[in-house]
PDB file of C-alpha atoms in Angstrom:
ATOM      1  CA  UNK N   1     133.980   0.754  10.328  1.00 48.00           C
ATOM      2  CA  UNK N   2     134.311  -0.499   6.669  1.00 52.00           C
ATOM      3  CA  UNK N   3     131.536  -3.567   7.568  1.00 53.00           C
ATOM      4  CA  UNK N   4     129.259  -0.416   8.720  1.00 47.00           C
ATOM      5  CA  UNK N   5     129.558   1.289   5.136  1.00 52.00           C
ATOM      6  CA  UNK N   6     129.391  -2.129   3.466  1.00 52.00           C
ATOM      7  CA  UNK N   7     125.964  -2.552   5.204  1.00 51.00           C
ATOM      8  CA  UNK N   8     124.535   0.691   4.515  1.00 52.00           C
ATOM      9  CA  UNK N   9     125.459   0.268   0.830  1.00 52.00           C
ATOM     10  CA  UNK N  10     123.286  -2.954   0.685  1.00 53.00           C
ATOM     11  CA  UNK N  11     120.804  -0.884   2.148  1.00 53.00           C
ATOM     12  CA  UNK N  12     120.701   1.241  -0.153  1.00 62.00           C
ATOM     13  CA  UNK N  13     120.575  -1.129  -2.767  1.00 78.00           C
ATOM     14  CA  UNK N  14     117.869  -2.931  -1.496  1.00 77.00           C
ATOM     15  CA  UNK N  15     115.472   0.370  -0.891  1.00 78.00           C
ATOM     16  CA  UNK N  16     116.267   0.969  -4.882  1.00 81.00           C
ATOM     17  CA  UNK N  17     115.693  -2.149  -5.443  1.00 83.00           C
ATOM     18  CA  UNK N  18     112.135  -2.011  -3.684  1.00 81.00           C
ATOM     19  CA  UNK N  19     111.533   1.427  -5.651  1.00 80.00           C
ATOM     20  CA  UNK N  20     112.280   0.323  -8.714  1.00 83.00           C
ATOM     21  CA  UNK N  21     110.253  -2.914  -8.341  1.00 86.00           C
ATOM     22  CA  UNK N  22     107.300  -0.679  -7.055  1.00 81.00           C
ATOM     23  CA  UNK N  23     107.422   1.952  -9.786  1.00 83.00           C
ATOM     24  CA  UNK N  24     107.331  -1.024 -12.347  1.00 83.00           C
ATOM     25  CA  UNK N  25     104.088  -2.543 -10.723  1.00 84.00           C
ATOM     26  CA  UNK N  26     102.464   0.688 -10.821  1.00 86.00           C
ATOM     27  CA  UNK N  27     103.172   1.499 -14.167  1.00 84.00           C
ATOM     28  CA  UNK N  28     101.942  -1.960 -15.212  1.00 82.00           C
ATOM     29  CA  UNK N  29      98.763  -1.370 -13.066  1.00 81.00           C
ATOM     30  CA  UNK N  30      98.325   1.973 -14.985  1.00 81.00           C
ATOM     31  CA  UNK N  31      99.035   0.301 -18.481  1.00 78.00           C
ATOM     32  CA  UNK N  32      96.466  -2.614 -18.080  1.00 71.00           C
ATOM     33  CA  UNK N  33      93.886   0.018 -16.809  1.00 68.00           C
ATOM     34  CA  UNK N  34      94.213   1.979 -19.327  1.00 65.00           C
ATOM     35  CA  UNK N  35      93.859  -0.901 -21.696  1.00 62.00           C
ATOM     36  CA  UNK N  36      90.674  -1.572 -19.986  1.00 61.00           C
ATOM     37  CA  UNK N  37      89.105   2.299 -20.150  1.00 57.00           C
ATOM     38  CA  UNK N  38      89.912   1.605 -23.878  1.00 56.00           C
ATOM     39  CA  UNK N  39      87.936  -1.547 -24.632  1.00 54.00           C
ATOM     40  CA  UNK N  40      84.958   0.158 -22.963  1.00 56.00           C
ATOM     41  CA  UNK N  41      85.112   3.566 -24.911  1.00 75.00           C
ATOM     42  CA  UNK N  42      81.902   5.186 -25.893  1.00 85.00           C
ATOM     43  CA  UNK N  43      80.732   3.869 -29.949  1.00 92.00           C
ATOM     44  CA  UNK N  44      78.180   6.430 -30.104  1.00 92.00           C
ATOM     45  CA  UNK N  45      79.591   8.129 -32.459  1.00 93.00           C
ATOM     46  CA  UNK N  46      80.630   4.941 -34.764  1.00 94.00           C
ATOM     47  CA  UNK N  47      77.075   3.617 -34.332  1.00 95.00           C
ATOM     48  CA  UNK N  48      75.567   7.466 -35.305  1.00 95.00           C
ATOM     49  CA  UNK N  49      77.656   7.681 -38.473  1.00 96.00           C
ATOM     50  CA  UNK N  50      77.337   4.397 -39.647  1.00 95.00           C
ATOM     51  CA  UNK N  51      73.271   4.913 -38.847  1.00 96.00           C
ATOM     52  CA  UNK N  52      73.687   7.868 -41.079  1.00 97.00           C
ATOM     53  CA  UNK N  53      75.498   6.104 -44.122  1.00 96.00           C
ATOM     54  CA  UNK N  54      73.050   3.853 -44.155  1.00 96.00           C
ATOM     55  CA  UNK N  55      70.180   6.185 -44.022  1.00 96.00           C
ATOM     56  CA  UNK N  56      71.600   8.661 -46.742  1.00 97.00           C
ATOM     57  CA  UNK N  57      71.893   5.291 -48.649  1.00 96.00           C
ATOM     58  CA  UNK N  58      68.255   3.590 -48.270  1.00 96.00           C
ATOM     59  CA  UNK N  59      66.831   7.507 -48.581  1.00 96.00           C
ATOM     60  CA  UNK N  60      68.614   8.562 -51.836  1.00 95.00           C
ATOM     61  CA  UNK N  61      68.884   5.452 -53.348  1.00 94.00           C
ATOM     62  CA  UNK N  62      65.549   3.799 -52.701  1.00 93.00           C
ATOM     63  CA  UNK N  63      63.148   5.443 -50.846  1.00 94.00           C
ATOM     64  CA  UNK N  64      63.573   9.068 -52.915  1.00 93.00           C
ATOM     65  CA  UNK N  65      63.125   7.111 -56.387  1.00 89.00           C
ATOM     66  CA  UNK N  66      59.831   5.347 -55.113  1.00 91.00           C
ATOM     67  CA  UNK N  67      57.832   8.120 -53.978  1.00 90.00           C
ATOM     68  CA  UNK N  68      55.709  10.029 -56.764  1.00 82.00           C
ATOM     69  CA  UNK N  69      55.491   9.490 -60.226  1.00 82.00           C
ATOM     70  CA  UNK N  70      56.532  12.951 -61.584  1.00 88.00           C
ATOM     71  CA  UNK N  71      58.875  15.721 -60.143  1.00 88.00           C
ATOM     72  CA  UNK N  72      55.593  18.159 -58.569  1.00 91.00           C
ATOM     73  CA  UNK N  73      53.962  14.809 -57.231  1.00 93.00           C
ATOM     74  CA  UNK N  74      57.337  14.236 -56.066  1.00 93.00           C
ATOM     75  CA  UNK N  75      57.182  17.333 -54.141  1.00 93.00           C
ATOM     76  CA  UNK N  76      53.923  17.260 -52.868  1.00 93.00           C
ATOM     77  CA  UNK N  77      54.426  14.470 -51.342  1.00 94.00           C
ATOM     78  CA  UNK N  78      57.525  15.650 -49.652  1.00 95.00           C
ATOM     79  CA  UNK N  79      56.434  18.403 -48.141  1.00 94.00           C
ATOM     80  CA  UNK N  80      54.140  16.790 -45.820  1.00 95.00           C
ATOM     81  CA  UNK N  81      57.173  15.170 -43.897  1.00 95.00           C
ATOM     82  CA  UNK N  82      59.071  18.154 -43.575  1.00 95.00           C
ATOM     83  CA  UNK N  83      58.120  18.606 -39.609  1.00 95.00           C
ATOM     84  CA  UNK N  84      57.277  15.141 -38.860  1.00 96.00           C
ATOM     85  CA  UNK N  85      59.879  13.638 -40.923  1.00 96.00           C
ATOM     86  CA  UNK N  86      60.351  10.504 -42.495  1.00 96.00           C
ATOM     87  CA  UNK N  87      61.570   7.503 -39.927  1.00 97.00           C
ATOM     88  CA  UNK N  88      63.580   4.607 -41.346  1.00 96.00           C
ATOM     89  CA  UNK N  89      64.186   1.876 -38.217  1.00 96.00           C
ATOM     90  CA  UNK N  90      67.349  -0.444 -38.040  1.00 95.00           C
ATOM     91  CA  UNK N  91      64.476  -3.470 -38.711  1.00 94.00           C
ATOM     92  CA  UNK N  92      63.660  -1.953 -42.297  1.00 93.00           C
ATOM     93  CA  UNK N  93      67.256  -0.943 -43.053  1.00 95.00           C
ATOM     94  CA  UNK N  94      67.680  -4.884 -42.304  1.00 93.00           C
ATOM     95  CA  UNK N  95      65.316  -5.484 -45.309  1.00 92.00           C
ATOM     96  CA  UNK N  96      66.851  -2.821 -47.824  1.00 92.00           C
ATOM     97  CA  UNK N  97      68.621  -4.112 -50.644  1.00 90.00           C
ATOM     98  CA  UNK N  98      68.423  -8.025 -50.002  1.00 90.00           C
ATOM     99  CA  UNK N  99      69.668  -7.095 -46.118  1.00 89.00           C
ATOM    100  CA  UNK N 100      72.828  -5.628 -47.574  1.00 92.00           C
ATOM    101  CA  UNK N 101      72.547  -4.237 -44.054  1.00 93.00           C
ATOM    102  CA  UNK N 102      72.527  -7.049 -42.011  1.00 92.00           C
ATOM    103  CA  UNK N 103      75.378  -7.442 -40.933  1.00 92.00           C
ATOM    104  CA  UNK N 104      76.403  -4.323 -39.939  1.00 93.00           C
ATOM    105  CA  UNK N 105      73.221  -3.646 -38.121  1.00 94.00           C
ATOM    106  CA  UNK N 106      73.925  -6.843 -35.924  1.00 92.00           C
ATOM    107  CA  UNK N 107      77.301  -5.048 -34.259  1.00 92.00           C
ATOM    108  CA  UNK N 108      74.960  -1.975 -33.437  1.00 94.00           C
ATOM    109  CA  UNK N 109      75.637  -2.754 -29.791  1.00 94.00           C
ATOM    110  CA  UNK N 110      76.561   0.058 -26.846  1.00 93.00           C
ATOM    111  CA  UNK N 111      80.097  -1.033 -26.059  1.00 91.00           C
ATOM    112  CA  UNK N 112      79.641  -0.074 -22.659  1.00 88.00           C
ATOM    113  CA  UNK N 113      76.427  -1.270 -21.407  1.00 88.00           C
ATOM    114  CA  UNK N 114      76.283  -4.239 -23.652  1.00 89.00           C
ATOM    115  CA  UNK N 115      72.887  -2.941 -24.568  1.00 93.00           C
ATOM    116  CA  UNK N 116      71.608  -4.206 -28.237  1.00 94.00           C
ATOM    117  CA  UNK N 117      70.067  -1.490 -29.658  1.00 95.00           C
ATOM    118  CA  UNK N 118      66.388  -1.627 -30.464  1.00 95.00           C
ATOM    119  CA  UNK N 119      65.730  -2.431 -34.137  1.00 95.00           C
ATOM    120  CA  UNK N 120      62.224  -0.541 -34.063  1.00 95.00           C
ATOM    121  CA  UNK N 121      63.649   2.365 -32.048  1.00 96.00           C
ATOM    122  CA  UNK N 122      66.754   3.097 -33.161  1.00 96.00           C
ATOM    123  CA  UNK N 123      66.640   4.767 -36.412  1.00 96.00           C
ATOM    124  CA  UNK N 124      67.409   7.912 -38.971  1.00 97.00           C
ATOM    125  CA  UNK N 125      64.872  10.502 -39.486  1.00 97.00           C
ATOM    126  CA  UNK N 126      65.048  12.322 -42.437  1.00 97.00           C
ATOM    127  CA  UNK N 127      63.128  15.854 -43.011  1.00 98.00           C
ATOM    128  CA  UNK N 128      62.816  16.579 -46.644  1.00 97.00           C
ATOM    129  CA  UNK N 129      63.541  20.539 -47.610  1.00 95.00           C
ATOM    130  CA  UNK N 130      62.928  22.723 -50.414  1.00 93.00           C
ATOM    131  CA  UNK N 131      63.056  22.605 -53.275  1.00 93.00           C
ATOM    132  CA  UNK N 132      62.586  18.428 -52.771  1.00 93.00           C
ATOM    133  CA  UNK N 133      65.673  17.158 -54.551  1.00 93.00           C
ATOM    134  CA  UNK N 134      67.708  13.923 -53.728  1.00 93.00           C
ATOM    135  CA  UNK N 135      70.123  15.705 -51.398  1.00 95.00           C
ATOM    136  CA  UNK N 136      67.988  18.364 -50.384  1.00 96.00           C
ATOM    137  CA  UNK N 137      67.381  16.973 -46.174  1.00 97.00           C
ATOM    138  CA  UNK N 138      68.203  17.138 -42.681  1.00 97.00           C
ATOM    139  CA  UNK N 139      68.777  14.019 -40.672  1.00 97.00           C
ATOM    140  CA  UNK N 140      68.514  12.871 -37.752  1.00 97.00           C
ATOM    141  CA  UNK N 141      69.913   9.939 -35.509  1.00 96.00           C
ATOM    142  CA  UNK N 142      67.963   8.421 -32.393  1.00 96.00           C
ATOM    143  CA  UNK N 143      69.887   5.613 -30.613  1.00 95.00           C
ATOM    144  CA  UNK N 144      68.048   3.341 -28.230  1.00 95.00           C
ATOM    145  CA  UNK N 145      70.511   0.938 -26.787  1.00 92.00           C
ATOM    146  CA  UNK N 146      71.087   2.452 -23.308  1.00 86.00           C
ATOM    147  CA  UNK N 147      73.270   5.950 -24.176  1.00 82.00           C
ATOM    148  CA  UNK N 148      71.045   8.095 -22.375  1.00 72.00           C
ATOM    149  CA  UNK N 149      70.798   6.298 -19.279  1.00 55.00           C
ATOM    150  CA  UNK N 150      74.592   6.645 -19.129  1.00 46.00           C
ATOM    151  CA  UNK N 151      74.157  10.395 -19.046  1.00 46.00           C
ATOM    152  CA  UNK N 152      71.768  10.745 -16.238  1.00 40.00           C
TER     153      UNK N 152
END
C-alpha cells in the first residue's frame, strides 16, 4: 500500500512536470510571435508624417519664397493651384537644400511588403488657400510603395 501512494505521487509530479514544461513552450511560442507581428508593424503613418515635415519644410521655406515677386503676384499665382494643387515628389525633396533629404528619403520603405516607395509617385500635395500666406494650405500625402494593395 505505501509503494502504491509513492507511485501515484511521482505521477503526479511528472504530469506537473509535463504542464509546466508545456505552458513554458507556449508562452515562449507566444513571446517570439509577438516579437515577430512587431518587426512587421504598419510605418504608414511614420512614412506620412515624416512626408509631411518635409513638405511643410521645402513649401514654406523654399518653394513659397520663390514664387512671385510681390505679395498680389504672389497671390495670383497661388490661386491657380488651389484645386489642382501643388505636387512636390520624394525625387525633388531629394534635391532640396543640397539633399538635406536624402537620407531620410532612402528609409521610405513599407515595412511590411518591403516595397521602396516610388520617388516620382510618392509625394505631398499642397493646395494653397486664402488669403495666400506662408501657412495658409492643406496637404496632402500619397504613398506609393505597396499600402494599398495591403488593403484590398
Amino acid at each position: 500500500m505505501e509503494k502504491l501512494k509513492m507511485d501515484k505521487k511521482k505521477g503526479v509530479n511528472k504530469n506537473t512536470i509535463v504542464a509546466i514544461i508545456a505552458v513554458v513552450v507556449i508562452v515562449v511560442l507566444v513571446i517570439v510571435g509577438g516579437m515577430f507581428l512587431m518587426n512587421k508593424k504598419d510605418n504608414r503613418k511614420e512614412l506620412e508624417k515624416s512626408l509631411e515635415e518635409m513638405g511643410r519644410d521645402f513649401y514654406e521655406n523654399f518653394y513659397y519664397d520663390q514664387i512671385g515677386g510681390s505679395a498680389d503676384e504672389r497671390t495670383s499665382l497661388l490661386s491657380k493651384f488651389t484645386t489642382v494643387g501643388i505636387k512636390i515628389d520624394l525625387d525633388n525633396l531629394g534635391r532640396y537644400n543640397n539633399g538635406e533629404y536624402k537620407d531620410k528619403i532612402s528609409e521610405f520603405t513599407n515595412k511590411k511588403t518591403k516595397e521602396k516607395c516610388s520617388k516620382t509617385d510618392t509625394k505631398v500635395v499642397v493646395y494653397p488657400k486664402s488669403p495666400y500666406g506662408k501657412t495658409d494650405y492643406k496637404m496632402e500625402i500619397e504613398l506609393d510603395c505597396g499600402f494599398e494593395k495591403e488593403k484590398k
